[in-house]
Tab-separated table of C-alpha atoms in Angstrom:
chain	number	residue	atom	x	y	z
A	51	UNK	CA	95.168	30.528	3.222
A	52	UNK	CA	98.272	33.113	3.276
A	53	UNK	CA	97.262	34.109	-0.471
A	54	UNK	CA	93.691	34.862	0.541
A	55	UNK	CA	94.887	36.341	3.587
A	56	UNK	CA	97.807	38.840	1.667
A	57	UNK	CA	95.361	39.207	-1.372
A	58	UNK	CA	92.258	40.670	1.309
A	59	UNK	CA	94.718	43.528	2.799
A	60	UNK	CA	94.299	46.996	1.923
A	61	UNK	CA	98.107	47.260	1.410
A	62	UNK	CA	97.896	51.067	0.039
A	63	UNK	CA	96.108	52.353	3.215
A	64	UNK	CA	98.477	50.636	5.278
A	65	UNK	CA	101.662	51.914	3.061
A	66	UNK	CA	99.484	55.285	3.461
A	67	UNK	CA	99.707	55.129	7.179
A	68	UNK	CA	103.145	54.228	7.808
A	69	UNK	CA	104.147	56.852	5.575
A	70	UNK	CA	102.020	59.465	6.784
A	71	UNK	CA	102.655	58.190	10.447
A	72	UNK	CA	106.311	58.890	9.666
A	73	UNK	CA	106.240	62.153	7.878
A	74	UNK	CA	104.171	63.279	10.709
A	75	UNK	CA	106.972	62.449	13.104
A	76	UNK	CA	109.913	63.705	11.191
A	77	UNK	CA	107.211	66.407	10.850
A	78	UNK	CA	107.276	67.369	14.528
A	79	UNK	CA	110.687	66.266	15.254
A	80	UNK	CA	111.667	69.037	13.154
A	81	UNK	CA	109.437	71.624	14.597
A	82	UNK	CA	110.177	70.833	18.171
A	83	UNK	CA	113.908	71.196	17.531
A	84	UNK	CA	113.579	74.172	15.774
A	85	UNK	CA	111.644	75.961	18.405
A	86	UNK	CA	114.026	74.622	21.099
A	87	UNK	CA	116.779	75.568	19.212
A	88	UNK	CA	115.042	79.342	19.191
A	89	UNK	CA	114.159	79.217	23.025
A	90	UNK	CA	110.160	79.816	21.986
A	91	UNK	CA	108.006	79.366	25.038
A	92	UNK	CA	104.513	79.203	23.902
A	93	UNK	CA	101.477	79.552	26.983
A	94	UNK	CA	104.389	80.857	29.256
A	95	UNK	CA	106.055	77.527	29.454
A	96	UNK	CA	110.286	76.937	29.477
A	97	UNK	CA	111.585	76.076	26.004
A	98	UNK	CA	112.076	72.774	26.604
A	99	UNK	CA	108.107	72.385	27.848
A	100	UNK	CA	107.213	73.775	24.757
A	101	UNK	CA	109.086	71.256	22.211
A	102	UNK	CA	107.789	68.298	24.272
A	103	UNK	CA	103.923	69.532	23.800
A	104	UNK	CA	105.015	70.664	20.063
A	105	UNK	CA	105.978	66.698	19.639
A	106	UNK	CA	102.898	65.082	22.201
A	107	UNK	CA	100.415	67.300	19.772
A	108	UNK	CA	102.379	65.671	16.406
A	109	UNK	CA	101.635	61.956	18.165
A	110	UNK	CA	97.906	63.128	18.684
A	111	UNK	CA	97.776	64.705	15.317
A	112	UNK	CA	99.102	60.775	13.955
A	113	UNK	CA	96.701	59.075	15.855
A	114	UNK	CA	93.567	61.233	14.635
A	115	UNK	CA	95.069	61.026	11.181
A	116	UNK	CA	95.235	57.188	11.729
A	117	UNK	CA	91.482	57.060	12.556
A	118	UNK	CA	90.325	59.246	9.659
A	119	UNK	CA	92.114	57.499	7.641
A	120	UNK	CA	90.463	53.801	8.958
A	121	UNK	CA	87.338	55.209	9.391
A	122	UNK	CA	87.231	56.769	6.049
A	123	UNK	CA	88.435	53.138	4.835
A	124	UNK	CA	86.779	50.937	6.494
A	125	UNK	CA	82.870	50.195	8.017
A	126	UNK	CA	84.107	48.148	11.002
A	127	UNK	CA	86.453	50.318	12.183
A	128	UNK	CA	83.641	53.451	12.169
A	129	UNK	CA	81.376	50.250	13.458
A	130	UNK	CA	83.726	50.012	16.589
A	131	UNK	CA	84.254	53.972	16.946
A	132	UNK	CA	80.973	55.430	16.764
A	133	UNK	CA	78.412	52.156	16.790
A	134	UNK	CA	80.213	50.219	19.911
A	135	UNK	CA	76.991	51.255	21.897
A	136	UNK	CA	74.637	50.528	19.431
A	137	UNK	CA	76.091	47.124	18.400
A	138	UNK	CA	76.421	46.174	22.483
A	139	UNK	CA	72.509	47.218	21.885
A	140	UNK	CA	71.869	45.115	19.087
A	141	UNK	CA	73.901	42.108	20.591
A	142	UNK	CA	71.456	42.601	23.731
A	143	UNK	CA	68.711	42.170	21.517
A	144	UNK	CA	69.645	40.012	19.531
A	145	UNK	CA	70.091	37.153	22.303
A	146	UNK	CA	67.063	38.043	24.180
A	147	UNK	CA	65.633	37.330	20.834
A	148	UNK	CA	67.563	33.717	20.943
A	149	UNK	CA	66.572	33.418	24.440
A	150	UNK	CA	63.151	33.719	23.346
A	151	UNK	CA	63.064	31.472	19.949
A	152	UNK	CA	64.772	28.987	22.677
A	153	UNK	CA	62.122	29.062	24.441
A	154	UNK	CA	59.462	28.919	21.875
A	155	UNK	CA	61.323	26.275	20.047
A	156	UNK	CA	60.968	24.225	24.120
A	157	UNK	CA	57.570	24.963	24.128
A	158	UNK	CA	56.759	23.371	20.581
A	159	UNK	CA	59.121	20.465	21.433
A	160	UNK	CA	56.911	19.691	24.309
A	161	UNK	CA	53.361	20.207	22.647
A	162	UNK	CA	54.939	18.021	19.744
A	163	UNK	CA	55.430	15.565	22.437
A	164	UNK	CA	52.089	15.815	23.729
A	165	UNK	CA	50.890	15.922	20.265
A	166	UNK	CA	52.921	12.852	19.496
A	167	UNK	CA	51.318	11.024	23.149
A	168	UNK	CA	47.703	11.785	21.571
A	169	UNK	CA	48.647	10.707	18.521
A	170	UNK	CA	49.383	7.360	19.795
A	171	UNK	CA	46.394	7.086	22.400
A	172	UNK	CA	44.735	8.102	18.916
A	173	UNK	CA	45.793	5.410	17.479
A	174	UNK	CA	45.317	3.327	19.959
A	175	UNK	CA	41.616	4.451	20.249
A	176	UNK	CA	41.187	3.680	16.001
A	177	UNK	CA	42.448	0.014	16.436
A	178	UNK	CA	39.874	-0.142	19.483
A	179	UNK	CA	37.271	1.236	17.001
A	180	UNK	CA	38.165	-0.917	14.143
A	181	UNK	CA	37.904	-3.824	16.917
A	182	UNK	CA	34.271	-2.743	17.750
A	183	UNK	CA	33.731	-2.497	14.261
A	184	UNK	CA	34.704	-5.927	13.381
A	185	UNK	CA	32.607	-7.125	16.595
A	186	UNK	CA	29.317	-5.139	15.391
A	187	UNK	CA	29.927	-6.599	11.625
A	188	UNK	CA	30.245	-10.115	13.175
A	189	UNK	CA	26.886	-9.291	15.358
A	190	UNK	CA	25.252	-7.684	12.572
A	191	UNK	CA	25.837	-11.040	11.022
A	192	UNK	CA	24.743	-13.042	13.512
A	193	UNK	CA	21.294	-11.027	13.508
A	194	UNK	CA	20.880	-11.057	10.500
A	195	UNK	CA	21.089	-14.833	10.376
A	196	UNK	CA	19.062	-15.011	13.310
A	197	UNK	CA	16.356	-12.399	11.214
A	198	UNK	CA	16.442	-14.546	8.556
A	199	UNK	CA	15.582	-17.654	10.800
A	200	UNK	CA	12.816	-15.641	12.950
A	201	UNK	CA	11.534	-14.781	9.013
A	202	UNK	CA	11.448	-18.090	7.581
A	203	UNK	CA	9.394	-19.491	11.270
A	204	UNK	CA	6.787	-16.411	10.676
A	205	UNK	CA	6.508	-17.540	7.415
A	206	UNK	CA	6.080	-21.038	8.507
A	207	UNK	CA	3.547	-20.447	10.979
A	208	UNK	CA	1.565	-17.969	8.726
A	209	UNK	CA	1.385	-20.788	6.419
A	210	UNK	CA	0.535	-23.229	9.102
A	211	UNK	CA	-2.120	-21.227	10.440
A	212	UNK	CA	-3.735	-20.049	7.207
A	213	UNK	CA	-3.742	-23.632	6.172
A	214	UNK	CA	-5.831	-24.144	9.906
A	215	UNK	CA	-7.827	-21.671	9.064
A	216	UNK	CA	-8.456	-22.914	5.256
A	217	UNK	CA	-9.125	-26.206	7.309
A	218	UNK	CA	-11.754	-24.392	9.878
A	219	UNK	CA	-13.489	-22.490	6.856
A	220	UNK	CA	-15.718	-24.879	5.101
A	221	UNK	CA	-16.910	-22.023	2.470
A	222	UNK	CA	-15.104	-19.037	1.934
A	223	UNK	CA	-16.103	-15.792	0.603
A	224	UNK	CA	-16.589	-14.191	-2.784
A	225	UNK	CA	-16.620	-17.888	-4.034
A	226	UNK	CA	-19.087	-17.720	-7.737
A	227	UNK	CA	-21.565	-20.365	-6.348
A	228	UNK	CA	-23.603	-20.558	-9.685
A	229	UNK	CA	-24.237	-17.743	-12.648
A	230	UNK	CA	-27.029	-17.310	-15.638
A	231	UNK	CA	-26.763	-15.020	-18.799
A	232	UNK	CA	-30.165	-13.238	-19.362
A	233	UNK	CA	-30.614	-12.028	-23.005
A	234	UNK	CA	-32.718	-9.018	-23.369
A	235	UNK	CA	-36.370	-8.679	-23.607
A	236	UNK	CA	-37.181	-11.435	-21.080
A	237	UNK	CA	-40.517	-11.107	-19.299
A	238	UNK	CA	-40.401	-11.015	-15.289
A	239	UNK	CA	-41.915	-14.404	-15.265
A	240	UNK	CA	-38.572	-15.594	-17.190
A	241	UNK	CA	-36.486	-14.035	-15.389
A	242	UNK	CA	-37.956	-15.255	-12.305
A	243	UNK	CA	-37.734	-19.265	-13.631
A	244	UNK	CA	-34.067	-18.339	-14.344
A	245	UNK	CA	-33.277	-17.236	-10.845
A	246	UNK	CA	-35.043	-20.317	-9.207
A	247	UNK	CA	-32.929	-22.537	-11.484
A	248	UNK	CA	-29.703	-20.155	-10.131
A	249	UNK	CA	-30.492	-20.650	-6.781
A	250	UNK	CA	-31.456	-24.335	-6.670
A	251	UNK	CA	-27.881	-24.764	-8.313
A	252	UNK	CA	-26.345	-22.169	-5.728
A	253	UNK	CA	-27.918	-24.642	-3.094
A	254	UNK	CA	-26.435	-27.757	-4.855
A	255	UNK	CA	-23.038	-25.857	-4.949
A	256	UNK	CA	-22.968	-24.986	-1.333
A	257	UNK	CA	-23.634	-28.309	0.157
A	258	UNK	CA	-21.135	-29.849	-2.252
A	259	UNK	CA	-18.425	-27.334	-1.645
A	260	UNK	CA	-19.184	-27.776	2.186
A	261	UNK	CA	-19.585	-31.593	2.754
A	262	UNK	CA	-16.095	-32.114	0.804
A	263	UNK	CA	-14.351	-29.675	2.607
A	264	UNK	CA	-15.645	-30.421	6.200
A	265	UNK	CA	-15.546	-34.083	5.140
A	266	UNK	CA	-19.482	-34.648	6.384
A	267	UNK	CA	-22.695	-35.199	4.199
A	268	UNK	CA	-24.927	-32.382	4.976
A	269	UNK	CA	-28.813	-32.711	3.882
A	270	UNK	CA	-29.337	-28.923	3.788
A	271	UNK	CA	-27.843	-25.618	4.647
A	272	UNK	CA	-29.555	-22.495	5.735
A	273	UNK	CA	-29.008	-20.045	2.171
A	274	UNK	CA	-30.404	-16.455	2.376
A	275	UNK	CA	-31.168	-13.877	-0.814
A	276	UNK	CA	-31.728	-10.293	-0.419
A	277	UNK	CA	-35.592	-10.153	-0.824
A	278	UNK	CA	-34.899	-6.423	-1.808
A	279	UNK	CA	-31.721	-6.730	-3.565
A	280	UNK	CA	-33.598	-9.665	-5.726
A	281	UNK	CA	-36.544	-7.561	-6.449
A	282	UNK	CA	-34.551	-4.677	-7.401
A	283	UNK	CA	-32.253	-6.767	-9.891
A	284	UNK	CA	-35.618	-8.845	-11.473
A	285	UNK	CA	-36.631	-4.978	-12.624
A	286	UNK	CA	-33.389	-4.271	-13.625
A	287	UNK	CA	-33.358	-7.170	-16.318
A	288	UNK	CA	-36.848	-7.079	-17.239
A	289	UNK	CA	-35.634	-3.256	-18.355
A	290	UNK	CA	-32.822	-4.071	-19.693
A	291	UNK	CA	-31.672	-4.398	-23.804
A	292	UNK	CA	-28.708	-5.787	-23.586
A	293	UNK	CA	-28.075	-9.093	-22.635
A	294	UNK	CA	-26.905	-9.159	-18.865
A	295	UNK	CA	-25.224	-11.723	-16.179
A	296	UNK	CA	-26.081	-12.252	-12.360
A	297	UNK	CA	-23.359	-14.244	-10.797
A	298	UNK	CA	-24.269	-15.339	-7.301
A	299	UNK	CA	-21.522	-15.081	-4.492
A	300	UNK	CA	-20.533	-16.420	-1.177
A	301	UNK	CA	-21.034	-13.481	1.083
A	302	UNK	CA	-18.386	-14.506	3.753
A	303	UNK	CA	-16.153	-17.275	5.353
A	304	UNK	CA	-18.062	-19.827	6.942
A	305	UNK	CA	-17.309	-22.884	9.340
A	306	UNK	CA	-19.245	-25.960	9.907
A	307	UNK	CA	-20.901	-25.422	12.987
A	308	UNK	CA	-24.706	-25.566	15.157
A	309	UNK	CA	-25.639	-22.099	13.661
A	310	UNK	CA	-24.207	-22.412	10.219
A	311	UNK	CA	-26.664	-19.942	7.256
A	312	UNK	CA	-25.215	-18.840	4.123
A	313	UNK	CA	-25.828	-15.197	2.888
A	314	UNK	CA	-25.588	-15.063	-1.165
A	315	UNK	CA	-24.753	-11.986	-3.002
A	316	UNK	CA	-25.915	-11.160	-6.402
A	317	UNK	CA	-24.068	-9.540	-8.853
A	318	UNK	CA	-24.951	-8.081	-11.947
A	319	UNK	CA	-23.680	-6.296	-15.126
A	320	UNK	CA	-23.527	-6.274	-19.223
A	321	UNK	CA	-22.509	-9.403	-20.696
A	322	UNK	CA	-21.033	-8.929	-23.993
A	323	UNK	CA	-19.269	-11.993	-26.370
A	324	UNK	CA	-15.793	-11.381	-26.336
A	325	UNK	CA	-14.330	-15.179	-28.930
A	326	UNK	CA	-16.646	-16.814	-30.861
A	327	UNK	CA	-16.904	-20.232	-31.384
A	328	UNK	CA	-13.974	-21.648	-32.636
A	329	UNK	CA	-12.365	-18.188	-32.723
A	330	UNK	CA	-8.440	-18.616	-31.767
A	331	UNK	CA	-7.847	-16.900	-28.328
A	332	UNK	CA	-3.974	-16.980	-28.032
A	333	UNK	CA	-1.322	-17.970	-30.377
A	334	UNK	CA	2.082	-18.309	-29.773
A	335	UNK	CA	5.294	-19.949	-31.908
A	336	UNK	CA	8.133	-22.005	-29.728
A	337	UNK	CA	10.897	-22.796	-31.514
A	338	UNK	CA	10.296	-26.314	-29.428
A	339	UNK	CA	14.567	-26.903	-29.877
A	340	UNK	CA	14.362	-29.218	-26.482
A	341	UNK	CA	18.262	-30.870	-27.393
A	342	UNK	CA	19.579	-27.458	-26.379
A	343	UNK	CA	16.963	-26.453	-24.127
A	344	UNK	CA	15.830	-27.623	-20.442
A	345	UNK	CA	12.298	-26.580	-20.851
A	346	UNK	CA	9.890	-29.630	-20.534
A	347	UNK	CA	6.512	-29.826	-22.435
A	348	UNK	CA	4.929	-28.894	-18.963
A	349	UNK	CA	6.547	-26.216	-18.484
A	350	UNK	CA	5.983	-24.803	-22.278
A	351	UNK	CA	2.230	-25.192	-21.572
A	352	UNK	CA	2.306	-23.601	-18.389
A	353	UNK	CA	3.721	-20.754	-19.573
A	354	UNK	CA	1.092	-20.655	-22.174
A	355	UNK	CA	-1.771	-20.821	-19.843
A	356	UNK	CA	-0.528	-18.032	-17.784
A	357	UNK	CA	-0.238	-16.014	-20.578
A	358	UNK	CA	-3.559	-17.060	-22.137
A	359	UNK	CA	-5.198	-15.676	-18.665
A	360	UNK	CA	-3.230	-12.807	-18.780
A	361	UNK	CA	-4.504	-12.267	-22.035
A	362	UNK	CA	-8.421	-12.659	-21.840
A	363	UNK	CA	-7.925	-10.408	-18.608
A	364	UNK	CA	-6.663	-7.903	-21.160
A	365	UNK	CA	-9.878	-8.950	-23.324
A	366	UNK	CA	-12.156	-8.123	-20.592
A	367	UNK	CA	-12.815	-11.063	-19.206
A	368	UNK	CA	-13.912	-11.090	-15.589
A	369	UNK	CA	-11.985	-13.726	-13.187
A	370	UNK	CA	-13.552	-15.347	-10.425
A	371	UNK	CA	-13.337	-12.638	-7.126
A	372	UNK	CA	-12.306	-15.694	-4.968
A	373	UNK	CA	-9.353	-17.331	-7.168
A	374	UNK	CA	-8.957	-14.714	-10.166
A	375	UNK	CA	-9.005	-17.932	-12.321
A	376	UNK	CA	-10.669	-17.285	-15.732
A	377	UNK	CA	-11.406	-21.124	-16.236
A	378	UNK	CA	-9.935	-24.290	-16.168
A	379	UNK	CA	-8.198	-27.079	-18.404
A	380	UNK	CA	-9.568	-30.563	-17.898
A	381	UNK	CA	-6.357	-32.308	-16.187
A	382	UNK	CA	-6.822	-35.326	-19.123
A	383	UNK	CA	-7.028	-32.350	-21.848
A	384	UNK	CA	-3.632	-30.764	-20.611
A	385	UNK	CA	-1.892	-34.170	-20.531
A	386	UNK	CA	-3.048	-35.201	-23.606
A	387	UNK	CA	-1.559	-31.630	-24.947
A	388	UNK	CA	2.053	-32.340	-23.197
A	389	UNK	CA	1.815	-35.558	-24.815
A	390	UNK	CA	0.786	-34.648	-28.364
A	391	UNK	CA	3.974	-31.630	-27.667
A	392	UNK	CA	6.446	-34.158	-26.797
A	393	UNK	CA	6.454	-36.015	-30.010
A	394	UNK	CA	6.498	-32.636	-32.327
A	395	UNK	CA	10.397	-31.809	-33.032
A	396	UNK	CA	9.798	-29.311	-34.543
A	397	UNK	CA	8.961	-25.356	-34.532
A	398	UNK	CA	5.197	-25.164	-33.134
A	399	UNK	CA	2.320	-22.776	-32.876
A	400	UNK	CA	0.098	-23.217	-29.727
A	401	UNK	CA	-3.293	-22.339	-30.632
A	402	UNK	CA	-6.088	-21.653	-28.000
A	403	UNK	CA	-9.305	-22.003	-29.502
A	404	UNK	CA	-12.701	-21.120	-27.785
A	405	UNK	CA	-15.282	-23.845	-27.108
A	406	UNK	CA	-17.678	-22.284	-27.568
A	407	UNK	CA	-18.894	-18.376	-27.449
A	408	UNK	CA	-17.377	-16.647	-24.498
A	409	UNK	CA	-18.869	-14.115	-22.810
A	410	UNK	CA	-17.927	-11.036	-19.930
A	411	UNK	CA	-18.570	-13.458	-17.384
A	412	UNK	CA	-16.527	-16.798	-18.823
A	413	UNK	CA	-15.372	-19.128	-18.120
A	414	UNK	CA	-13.229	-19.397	-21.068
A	415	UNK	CA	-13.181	-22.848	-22.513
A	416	UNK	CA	-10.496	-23.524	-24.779
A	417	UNK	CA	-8.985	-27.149	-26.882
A	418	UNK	CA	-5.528	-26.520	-27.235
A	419	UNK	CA	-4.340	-27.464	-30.802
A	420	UNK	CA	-0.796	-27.731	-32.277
A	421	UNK	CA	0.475	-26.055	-35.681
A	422	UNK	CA	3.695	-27.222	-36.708
């Protein structure tokens, strides 16, 4: 610390000052004596007078040569000499400037606490939140169970009540009660034969259809035609060169009951063959590998089937407007087929073949044959 301390001093200004200090004074000491010595009275004053202001203005002359010398030398010392007042200034400033930050710095300390208090009731409010979540999830649950419940009863009672109402309805609508294919050029007389044998078998159908599902023998049943509509259609065909169809239909639900009369709807259009006789209607190959395989013989002919209807749909085929069956498979037939499919091991073609022409109007009658 002494080496920094001897190594920082400005030795050759000091050396310079006590030197010049003492030059100064041998300086005046000289002069005063010399003008005392001479009895020189300067401003009127005694002698002696004199030699004592000759030696106070060498001291002042030392002490103004001392500050030139410092100030020239050194910043602080002009700092304290000339910038005393403007320091004190800056000093003023400067702590009304630290008085301020202190304050500032009091006021953030206490909106960070405040900040740091919300932050916590924050907190406190999220861990609420995520409570009420948790209880609206486990609700939400609960309803949704409780949906799915309330979902399966409606479905239950819809069931239940459309099997009532199947139960009430002893014929329902859009049911094809009989149909007849009526080739062109037929006279009116013809076509009038044809429609008497339609509606005696409409008549047959509707007391059949109606005593099995009201589980009573009826004798008869009121049935209504359209005079007009029928008059209408037996021009129609008599005009006609193409072979057409008339399909007669149940015009609405009915139930068994005192005032019970059955309207029947005719319906018309071309009838075109769409498979021969003996023409395949749907093919398909199944690798029939039933070690590795879960299907059943049931369930391969099942499949077959519906794809068999979809297919004559595609054909043009109409389907019945009550089921949107195309036909049916004699339950002995289709048994005979799962049969005849369970002893074949290996790959099989299932052929459809028509029984038959086919027409627009169907049904399509098919045997089912196998083609290993």
């Amino acid at each position: 610390m002494l080496t920094d301390f001897l190594s920082g001093t400005s030795w050759l200004v000091i050396l310079s000052l006590v030197f010049g200090s003492a030059a100064l004074s041998v300086l005046g000491d000289s002069v005063g004596s010399k003008y005392g010595k001479k009895r020189v009275s300067l401003f009127g004053m005694r002698p002696k007078n004199t030699s004592r202001l000759i030696t106070a203005m060498t001291g002042a002359l030392i002490a103004v040569g001392i500050l030139t010398v410092m100030s020239i030398f050194s910043q602080d010392v002009r700092t304290a000499l000339f910038g005393m007042k403007l320091l004190r200034q800056q000093m003023y400033d400067l702590q009304f400037q630290l008085n301020q930050s202190e304050e500032t710095t009091a006021q953030i300390r206490t909106t960070l606490a405040e900040t740091s208090a919300s932050l916590d009731l924050t907190g406190f409010e999220l861990d609420s939140m995520k409570n009420d979540k948790l209880l609206l999830e486990q609700e939400k649950r609960e309803l949704e169970t409780s949906l799915r419940i309330m979902r399966e009863e409606s479905a239950q009672l819809k069931h239940d009540l459309q099997a009532m109402k199947s139960e009430a309805i002893a014929l329902s609508a859009n049911v094809i009660l009989a149909q007849r294919a009526f080739e062109a050029g037929m006279t009116k007389d013809e076509i009038i034969s044809e429609l008497n044998e339609l509606k005696r078998e409409v008549r047959l159908n509707v007391l059949a259809k109606i005593s099995n599902q009201s589980f009573t023998r009826l004798r008869d049943v009121p049935i209504e035609f359209d005079s007009e509509t029928e008059a209408a259609l037996i021009n129609e065909l008599a005009s006609s060169d193409v072979r057409q169809y008339v399909r007669a239909l149940s015009g609405e639900n009915y139930t068994v009951g005192e005032n019970l009369r059955v309207m029947i709807r005719l319906q018309t259009g071309t009838s075109t063959i769409i498979y021969h006789d003996g023409e395949p209607v749907y093919r398909k190959f199944f690798m029939n590998d039933r070690e590795n395989s879960k299907t059943t013989p049931e369930d391969i002919l099942h499949v077959f089937l519906r794809e068999l209807r979809n297919k004559v749909l595609s054909d043009g085929i109409l389907p019945d407007p009550a089921t949107n069956n195309v036909g049916t498979l004699d339950g002995e037939a289709f048994f005979n087929a799962v049969e005849e499919l369970s002893e074949i091991r290996e790959p099989v073609i299932i052929n459809a073949i028509a029984s038959g022409d086919i027409y627009t109007e169907g049904p399509v009658v098919i045997q089912i044959i196998f083609e290993e």
